[in-house]
Short mmCIF file of C-alpha atoms in Angstrom, two decimals:
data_model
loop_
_atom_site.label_atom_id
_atom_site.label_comp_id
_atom_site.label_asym_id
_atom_site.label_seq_id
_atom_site.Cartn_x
_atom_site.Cartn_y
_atom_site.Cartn_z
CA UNK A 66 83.77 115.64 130.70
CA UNK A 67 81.74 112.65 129.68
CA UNK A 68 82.06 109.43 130.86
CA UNK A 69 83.90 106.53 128.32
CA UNK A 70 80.35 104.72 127.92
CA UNK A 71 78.20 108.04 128.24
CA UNK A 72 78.03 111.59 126.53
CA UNK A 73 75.65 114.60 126.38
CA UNK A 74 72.91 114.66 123.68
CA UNK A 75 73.70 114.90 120.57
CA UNK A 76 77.42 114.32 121.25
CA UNK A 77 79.50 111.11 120.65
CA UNK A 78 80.58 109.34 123.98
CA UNK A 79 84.15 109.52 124.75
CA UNK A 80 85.13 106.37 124.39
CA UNK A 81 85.03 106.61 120.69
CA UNK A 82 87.50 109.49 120.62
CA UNK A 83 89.93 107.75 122.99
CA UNK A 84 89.49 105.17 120.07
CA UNK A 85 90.33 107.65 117.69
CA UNK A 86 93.60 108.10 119.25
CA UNK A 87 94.36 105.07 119.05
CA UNK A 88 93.52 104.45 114.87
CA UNK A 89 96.37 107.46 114.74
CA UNK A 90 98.87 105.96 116.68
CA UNK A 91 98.25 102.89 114.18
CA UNK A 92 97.17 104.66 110.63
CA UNK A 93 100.82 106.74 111.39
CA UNK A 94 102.51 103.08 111.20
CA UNK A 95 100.70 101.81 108.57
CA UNK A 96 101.31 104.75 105.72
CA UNK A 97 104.58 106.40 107.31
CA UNK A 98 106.28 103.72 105.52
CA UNK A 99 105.33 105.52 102.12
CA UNK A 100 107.05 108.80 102.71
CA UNK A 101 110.22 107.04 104.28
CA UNK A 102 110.91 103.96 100.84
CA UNK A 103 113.72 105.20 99.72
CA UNK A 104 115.68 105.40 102.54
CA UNK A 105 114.42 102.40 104.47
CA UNK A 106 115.67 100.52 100.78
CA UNK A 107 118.80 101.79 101.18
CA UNK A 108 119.60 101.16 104.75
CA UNK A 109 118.10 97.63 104.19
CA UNK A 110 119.74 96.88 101.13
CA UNK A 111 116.49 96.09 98.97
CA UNK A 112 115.14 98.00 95.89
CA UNK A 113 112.43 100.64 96.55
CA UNK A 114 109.44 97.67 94.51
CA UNK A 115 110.80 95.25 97.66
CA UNK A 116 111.10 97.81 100.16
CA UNK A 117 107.07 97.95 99.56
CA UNK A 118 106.35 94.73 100.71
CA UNK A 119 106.47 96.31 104.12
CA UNK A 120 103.46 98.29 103.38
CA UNK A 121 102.06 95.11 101.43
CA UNK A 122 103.66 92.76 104.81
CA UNK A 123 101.61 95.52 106.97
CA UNK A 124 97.77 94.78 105.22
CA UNK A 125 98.29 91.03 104.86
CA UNK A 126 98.61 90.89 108.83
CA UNK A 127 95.38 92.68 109.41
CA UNK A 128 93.93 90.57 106.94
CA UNK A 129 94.73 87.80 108.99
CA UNK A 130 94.56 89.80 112.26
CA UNK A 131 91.12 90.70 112.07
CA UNK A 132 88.93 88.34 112.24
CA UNK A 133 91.24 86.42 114.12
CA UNK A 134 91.35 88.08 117.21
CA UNK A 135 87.98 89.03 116.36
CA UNK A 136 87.14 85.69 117.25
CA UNK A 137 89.99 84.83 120.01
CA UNK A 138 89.12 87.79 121.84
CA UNK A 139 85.16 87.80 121.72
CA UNK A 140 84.77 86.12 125.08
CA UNK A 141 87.76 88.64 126.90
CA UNK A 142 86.68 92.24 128.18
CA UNK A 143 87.15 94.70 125.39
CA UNK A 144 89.74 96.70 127.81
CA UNK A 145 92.47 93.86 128.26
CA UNK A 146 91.94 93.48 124.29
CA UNK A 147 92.90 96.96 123.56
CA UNK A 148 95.70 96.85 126.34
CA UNK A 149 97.18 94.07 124.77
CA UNK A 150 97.14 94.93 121.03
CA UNK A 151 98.46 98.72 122.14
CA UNK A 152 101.51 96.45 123.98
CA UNK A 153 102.16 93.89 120.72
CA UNK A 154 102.24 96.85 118.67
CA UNK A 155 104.88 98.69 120.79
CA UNK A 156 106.85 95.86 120.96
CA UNK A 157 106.59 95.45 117.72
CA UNK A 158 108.22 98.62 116.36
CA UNK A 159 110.96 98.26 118.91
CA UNK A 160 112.39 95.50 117.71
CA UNK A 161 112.36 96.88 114.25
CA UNK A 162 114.10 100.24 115.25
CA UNK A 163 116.69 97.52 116.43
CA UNK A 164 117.21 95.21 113.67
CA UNK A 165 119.48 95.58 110.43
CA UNK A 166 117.46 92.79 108.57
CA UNK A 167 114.96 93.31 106.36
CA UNK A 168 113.28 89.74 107.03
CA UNK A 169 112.73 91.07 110.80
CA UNK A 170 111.55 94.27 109.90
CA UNK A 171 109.13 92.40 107.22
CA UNK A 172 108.21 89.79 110.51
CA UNK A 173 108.21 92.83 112.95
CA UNK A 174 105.10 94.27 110.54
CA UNK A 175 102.91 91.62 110.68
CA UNK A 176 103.25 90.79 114.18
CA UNK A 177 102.19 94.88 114.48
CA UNK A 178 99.40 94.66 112.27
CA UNK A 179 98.02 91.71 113.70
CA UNK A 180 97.57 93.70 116.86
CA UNK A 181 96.54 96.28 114.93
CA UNK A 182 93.87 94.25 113.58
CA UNK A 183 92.50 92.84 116.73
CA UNK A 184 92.30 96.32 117.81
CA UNK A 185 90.42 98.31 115.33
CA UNK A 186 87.95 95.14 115.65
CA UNK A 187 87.08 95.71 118.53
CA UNK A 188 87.33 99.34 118.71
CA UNK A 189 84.72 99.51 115.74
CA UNK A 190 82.15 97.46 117.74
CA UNK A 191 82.48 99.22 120.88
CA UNK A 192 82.35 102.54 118.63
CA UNK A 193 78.69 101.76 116.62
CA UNK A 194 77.17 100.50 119.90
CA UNK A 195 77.89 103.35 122.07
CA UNK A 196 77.07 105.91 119.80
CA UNK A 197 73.61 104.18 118.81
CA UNK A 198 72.18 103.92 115.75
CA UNK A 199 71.55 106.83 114.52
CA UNK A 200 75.19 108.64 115.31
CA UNK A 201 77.04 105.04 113.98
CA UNK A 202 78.41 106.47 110.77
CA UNK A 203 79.31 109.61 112.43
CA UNK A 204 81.25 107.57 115.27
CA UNK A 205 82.88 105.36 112.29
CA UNK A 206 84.08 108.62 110.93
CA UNK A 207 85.44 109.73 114.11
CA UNK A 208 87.46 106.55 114.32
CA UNK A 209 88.70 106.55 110.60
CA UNK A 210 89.38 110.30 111.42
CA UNK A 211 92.08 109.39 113.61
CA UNK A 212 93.21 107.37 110.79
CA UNK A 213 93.45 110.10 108.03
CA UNK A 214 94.48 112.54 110.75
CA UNK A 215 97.38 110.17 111.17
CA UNK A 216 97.71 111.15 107.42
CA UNK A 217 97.65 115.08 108.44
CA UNK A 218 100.12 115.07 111.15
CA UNK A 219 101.48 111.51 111.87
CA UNK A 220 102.77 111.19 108.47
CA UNK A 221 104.22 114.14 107.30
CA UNK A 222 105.88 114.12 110.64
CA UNK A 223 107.61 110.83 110.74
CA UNK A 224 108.68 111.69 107.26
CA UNK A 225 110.54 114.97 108.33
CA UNK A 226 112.12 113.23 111.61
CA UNK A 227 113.17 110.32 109.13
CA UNK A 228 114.94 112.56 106.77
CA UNK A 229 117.69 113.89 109.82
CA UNK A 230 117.21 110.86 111.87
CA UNK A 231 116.73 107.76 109.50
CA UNK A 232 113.90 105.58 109.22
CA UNK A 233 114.19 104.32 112.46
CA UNK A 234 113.37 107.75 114.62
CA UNK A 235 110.02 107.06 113.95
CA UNK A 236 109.72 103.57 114.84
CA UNK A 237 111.28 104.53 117.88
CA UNK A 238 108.85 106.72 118.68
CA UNK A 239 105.94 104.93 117.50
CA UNK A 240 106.97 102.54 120.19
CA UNK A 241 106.92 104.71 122.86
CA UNK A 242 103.86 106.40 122.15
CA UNK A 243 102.03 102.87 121.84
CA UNK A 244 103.13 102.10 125.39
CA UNK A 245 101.68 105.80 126.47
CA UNK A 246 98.52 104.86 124.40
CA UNK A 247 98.11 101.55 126.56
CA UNK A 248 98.39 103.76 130.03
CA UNK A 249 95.45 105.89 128.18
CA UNK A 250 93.34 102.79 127.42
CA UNK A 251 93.59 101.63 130.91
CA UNK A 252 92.71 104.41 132.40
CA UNK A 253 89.49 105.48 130.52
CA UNK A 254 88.37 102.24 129.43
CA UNK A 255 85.93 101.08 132.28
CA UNK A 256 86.87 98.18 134.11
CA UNK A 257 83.97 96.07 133.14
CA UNK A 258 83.90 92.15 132.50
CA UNK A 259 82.29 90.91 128.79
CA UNK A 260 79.91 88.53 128.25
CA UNK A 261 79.50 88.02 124.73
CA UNK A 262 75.55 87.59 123.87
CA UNK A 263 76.09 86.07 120.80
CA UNK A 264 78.42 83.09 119.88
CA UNK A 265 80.68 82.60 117.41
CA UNK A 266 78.36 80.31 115.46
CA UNK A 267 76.07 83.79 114.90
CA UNK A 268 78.80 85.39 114.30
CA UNK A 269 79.87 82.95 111.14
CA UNK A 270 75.84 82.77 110.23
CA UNK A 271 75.72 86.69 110.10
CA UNK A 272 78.20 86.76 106.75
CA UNK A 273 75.70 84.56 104.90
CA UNK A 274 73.81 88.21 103.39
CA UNK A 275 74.99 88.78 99.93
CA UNK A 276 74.84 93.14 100.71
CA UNK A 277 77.58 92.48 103.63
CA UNK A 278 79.83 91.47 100.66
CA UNK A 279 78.97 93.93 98.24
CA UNK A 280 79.81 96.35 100.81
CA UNK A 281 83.19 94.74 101.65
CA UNK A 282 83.78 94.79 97.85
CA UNK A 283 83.87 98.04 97.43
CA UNK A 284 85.93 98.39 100.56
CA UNK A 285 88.30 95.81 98.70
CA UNK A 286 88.71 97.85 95.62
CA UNK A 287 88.21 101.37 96.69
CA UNK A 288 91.21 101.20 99.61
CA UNK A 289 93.38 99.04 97.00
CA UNK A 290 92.90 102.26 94.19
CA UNK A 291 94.06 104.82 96.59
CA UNK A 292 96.55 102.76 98.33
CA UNK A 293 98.59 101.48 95.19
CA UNK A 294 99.14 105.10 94.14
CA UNK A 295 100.14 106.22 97.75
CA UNK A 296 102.86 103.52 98.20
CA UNK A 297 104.92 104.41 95.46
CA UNK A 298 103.90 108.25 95.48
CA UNK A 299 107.43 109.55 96.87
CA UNK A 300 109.05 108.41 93.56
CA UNK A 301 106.10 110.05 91.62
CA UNK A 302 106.79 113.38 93.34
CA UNK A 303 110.66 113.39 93.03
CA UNK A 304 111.04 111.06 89.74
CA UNK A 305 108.38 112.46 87.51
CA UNK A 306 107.24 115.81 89.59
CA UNK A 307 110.09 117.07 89.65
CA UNK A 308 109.67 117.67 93.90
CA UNK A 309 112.67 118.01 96.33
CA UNK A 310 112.56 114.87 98.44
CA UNK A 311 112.66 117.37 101.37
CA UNK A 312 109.77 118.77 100.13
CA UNK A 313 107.39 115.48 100.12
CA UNK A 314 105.99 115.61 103.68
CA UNK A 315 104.39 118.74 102.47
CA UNK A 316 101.88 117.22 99.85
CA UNK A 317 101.87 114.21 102.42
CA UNK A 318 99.87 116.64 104.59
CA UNK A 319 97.90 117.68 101.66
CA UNK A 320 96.90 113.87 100.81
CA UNK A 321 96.13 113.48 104.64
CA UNK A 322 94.08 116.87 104.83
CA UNK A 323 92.31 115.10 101.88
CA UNK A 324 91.42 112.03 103.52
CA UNK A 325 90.37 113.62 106.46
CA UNK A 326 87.99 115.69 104.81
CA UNK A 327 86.49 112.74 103.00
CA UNK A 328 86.27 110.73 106.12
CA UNK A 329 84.27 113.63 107.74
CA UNK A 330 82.25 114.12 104.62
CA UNK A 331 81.06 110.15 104.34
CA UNK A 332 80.85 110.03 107.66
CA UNK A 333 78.02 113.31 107.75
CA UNK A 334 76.00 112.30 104.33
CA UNK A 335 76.49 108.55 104.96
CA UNK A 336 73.48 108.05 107.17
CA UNK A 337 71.21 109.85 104.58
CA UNK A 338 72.45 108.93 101.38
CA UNK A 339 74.87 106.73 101.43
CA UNK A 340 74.77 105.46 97.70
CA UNK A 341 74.26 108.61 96.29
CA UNK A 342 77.74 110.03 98.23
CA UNK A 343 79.63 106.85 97.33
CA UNK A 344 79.20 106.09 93.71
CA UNK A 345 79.90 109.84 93.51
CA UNK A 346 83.03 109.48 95.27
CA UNK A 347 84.49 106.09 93.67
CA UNK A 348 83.84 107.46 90.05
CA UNK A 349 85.63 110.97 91.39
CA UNK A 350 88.37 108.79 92.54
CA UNK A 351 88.88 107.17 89.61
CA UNK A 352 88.49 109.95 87.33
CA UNK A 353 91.41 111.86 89.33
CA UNK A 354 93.62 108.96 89.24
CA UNK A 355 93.31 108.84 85.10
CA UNK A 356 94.14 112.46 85.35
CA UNK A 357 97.30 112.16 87.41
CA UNK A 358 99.12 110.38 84.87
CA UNK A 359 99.73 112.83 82.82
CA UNK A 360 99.85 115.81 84.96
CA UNK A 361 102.25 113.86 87.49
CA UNK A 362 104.74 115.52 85.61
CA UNK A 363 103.84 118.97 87.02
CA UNK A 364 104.08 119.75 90.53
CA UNK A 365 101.24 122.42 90.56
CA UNK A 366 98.75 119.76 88.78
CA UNK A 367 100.03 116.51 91.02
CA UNK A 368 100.13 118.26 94.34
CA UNK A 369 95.93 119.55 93.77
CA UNK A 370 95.11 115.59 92.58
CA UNK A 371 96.83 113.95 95.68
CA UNK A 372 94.75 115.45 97.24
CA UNK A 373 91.42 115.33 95.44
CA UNK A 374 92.28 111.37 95.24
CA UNK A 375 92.38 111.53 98.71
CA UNK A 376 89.29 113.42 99.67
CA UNK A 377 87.20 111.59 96.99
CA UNK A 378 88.78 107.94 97.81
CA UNK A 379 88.01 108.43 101.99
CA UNK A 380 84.42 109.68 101.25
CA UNK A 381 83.84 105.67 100.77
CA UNK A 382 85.12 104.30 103.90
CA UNK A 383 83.06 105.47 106.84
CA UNK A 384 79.79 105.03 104.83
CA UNK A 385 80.38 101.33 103.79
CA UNK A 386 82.14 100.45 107.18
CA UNK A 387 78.91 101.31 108.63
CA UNK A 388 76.60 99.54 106.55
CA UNK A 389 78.71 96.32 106.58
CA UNK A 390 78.01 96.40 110.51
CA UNK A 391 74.38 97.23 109.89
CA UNK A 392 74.14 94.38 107.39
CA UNK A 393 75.43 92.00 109.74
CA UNK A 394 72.31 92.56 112.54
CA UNK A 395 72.71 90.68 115.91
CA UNK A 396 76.39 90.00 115.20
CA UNK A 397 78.99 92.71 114.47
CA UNK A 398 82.03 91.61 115.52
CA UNK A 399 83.40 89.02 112.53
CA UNK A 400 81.92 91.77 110.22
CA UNK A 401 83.55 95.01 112.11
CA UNK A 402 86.78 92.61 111.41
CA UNK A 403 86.26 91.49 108.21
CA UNK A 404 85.75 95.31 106.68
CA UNK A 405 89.32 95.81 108.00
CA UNK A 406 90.29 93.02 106.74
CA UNK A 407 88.59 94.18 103.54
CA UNK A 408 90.53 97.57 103.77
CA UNK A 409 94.04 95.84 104.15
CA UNK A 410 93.24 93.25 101.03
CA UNK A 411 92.81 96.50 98.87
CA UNK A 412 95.91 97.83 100.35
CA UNK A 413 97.87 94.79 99.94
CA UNK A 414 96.35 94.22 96.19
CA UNK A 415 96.65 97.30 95.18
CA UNK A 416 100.43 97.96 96.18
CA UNK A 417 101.38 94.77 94.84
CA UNK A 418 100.00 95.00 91.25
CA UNK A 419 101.26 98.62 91.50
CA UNK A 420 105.21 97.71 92.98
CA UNK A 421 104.89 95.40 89.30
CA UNK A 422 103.56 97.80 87.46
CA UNK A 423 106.15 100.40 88.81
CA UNK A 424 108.83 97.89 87.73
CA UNK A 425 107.25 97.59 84.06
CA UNK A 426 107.56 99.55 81.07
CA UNK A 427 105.04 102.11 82.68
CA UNK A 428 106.85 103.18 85.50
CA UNK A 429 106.54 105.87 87.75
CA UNK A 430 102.79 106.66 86.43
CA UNK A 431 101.95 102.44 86.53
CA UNK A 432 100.68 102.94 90.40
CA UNK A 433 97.99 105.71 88.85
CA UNK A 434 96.45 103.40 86.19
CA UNK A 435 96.71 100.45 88.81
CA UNK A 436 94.74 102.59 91.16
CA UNK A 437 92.53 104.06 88.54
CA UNK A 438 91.04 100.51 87.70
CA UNK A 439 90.66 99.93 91.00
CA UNK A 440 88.44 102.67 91.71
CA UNK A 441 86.94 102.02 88.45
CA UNK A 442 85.99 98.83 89.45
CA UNK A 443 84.55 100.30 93.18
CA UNK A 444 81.62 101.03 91.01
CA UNK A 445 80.65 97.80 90.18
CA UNK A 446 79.38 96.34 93.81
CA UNK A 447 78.25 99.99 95.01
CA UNK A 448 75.41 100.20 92.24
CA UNK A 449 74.37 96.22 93.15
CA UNK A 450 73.86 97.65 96.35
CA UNK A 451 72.38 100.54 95.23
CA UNK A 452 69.85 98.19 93.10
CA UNK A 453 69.30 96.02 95.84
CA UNK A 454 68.66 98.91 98.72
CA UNK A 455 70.17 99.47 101.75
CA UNK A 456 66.84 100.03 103.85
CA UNK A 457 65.58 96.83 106.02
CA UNK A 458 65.78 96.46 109.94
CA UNK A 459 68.71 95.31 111.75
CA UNK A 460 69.78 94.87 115.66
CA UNK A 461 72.72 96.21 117.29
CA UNK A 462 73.39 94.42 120.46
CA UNK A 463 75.74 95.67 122.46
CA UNK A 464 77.82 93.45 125.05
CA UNK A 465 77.07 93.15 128.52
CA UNK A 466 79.18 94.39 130.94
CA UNK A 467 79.40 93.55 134.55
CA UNK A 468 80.71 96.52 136.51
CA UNK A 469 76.77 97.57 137.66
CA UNK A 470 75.01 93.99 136.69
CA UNK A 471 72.85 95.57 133.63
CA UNK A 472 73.64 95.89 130.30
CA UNK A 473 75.60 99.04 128.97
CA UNK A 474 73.80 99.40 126.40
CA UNK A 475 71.48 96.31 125.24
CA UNK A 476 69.59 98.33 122.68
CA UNK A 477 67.97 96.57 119.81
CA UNK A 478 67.57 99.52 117.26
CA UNK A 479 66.32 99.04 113.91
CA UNK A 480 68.27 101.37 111.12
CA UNK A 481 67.19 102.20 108.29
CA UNK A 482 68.73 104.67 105.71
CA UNK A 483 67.83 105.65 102.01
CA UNK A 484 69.46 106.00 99.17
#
């Protein structure tokens, strides 16, 4: 077995699949919510629009979270950070499992996903600088795989234990398997002290290039197209599909098997194309999306397009994660945050304008066309970038730890990619 920090040749070190594990634990929280509305509205005592805000609640805290503990947490080694966001986040769900109000639960969310945030902000840094430059897509898409295998298996799972044990079995366990997580993280995170070698000041400077925003752009608007359709997609499937409510964990797993897929496809074709495979994938997106509004009313033409949505929509994320962290050179951190944070703004966006559009005259298809635009609209800052290029030098520095007294990995590697 490798060691957290090292791997063999041509393989990604361990650390970033102990990472991985932990993006499940937290992608399971994030979108479980989706397949589990309608009863969590009921035992609350809200509408299913309101009973959204917890996914909307849920993106708005790692908007915040982020870059936040980005920032609070630069200066602390990356091991207590993970400790502590795995703890908050088990805590968290705990007191949510216990509480009857739907202004706790609503609280209990963004306390989580500020953990949440400060986690995969970290995580994302330590990912790209031990796998190196030229596996740091591929380790980005190992880390969103965990994500969209949380999709695949978290998901679908929660939703089945939350049909025979209520909304709150999950939670429950969600808790417990944080606190497990946190054991895991101590144990195979090195014990090694951080020195940042950059200050925040570089940090701030680094978000002055005009391609790190294009690039969170399209993370904005390509999450937010996927997402609003995926909040409300339980009342598609029974309301307009015609699908037993018993039967929606099923073509949860599809959308997840989706996502996963696209994950693992940006995360291959990323480093050698990465325009080419995302303009592709944003106009598939939104193509599919148009198309599920009127076949949403058969369950053998919805069931194929949750999917597709999913596997075209995911093929984005790795490959502009990465180059947002590339943009930003010397200083990764703020950036690593801030395309999370970008994620989450698209989440919380798009299920917003879709919750109103589900309560409008378009109903149960309104979440489609919300999250058709939004794909729609991915285009626009992926073919500035494209104009502009994505080739140039950059630096990734990695922090210094102090278990041996030299660096773990102060590389300064210049990327390059084409289009």
């Amino acid at each position: 077995m490798p060691s957290a920090t090292g791997s063999a040749p041509g393989k990604l070190p361990f650390v970033v699949w102990v990472l991985a594990a932990g993006t499940f634990l937290m992608g399971t929280t994030e979108f479980v919510i989706a397949g589990l509305l309608p009863e969590m509205a009921a035992d609350l005592n809200v509408s299913t629009s309101h009973a959204g805000l917890l996914i909307t609640a849920f993106a708005v805290g790692m908007i915040v979270g982020g870059p936040t503990m980005a920032m609070a947490t630069l200066h602390l080694p990356q091991r207590h950070t993970l400790i502590g966001a795995l703890t908050v986040f088990a805590v968290g769900h705990a007191i949510a499992a216990l509480s009857t109000s739907f202004t706790v639960v609503l609280g209990a969310r963004v306390v989580t996903a500020l953990a949440t945030g400060g986690f995969w902000a970290v995580g994302f840094v330590i990912a790209t600088s031990a796998a190196g430059p030229a596996r740091s897509t591929r380790a980005v898409g190992v880390m969103m795989g965990g994500l969209t295998l949380a999709n695949v298996v978290g998901v679908p799972i929660g939703s089945f234990v939350g049909h025979y044990t209520g909304w709150r079995g999950p939670f429950w366990a969600l808790a417990v398997l944080a606190a497990l997580a946190a054991a895991f993280v101590g144990r195979f995170i090195p014990r090694t002290r951080q020195r940042a070698e950059v200050s925040v000041g570089a940090e701030v400077r680094a978000l002055g290039q005009g391609r790190l925003w294009l690039a969170l752009a399209a993370a904005v608007l390509i999450m937010g197209g996927v997402l609003a359709t995926y909040t409300y997609i339980t009342p598609l499937l029974t309301g307009r599909a015609g699908i037993p409510a018993g039967a929606v964990p099923l073509v949860l797993i599809a959308f997840g098997v989706g996502a996963l897929g696209g994950t693992a496809i940006g995360g291959r074709l990323g480093d050698h194309r990465p325009m080419v495979t995302t303009i592709t994938a944003a106009a598939a997106t939104s193509l599919i999306l148009l198309a599920l509004i009127p076949a949403s009313s058969s369950p053998v033409a919805a069931v194929p397009l949750v999917f597709g949505m999913a596997l075209a929509g995911f093929t984005v994320n790795p490959v502009v994660t990465s180059l947002a962290v590339r943009f930003a050179g010397d200083a990764p951190t703020l950036t690593s945050a801030l395309t999370t944070s970008g994620y989450n703004t698209g989440i919380a966006a798009g299920s917003l304008a879709a919750g109103r559009a589900l309560d409008s005259s378009l109903g149960l298809t309104g979440p489609a066309l919300v999250g058709a635009v939004f794909a729609g609209l991915t285009l626009l800052p992926l073919i500035a970038l494209a104009l502009r290029g994505t080739t140039g030098p950059s630096r990734i520095v990695a922090h210094r730890t102090a278990n041996t007294g030299e660096p773990r990995q102060a590389a300064e590697a210049t990327m390059t990619s084409t289009r």
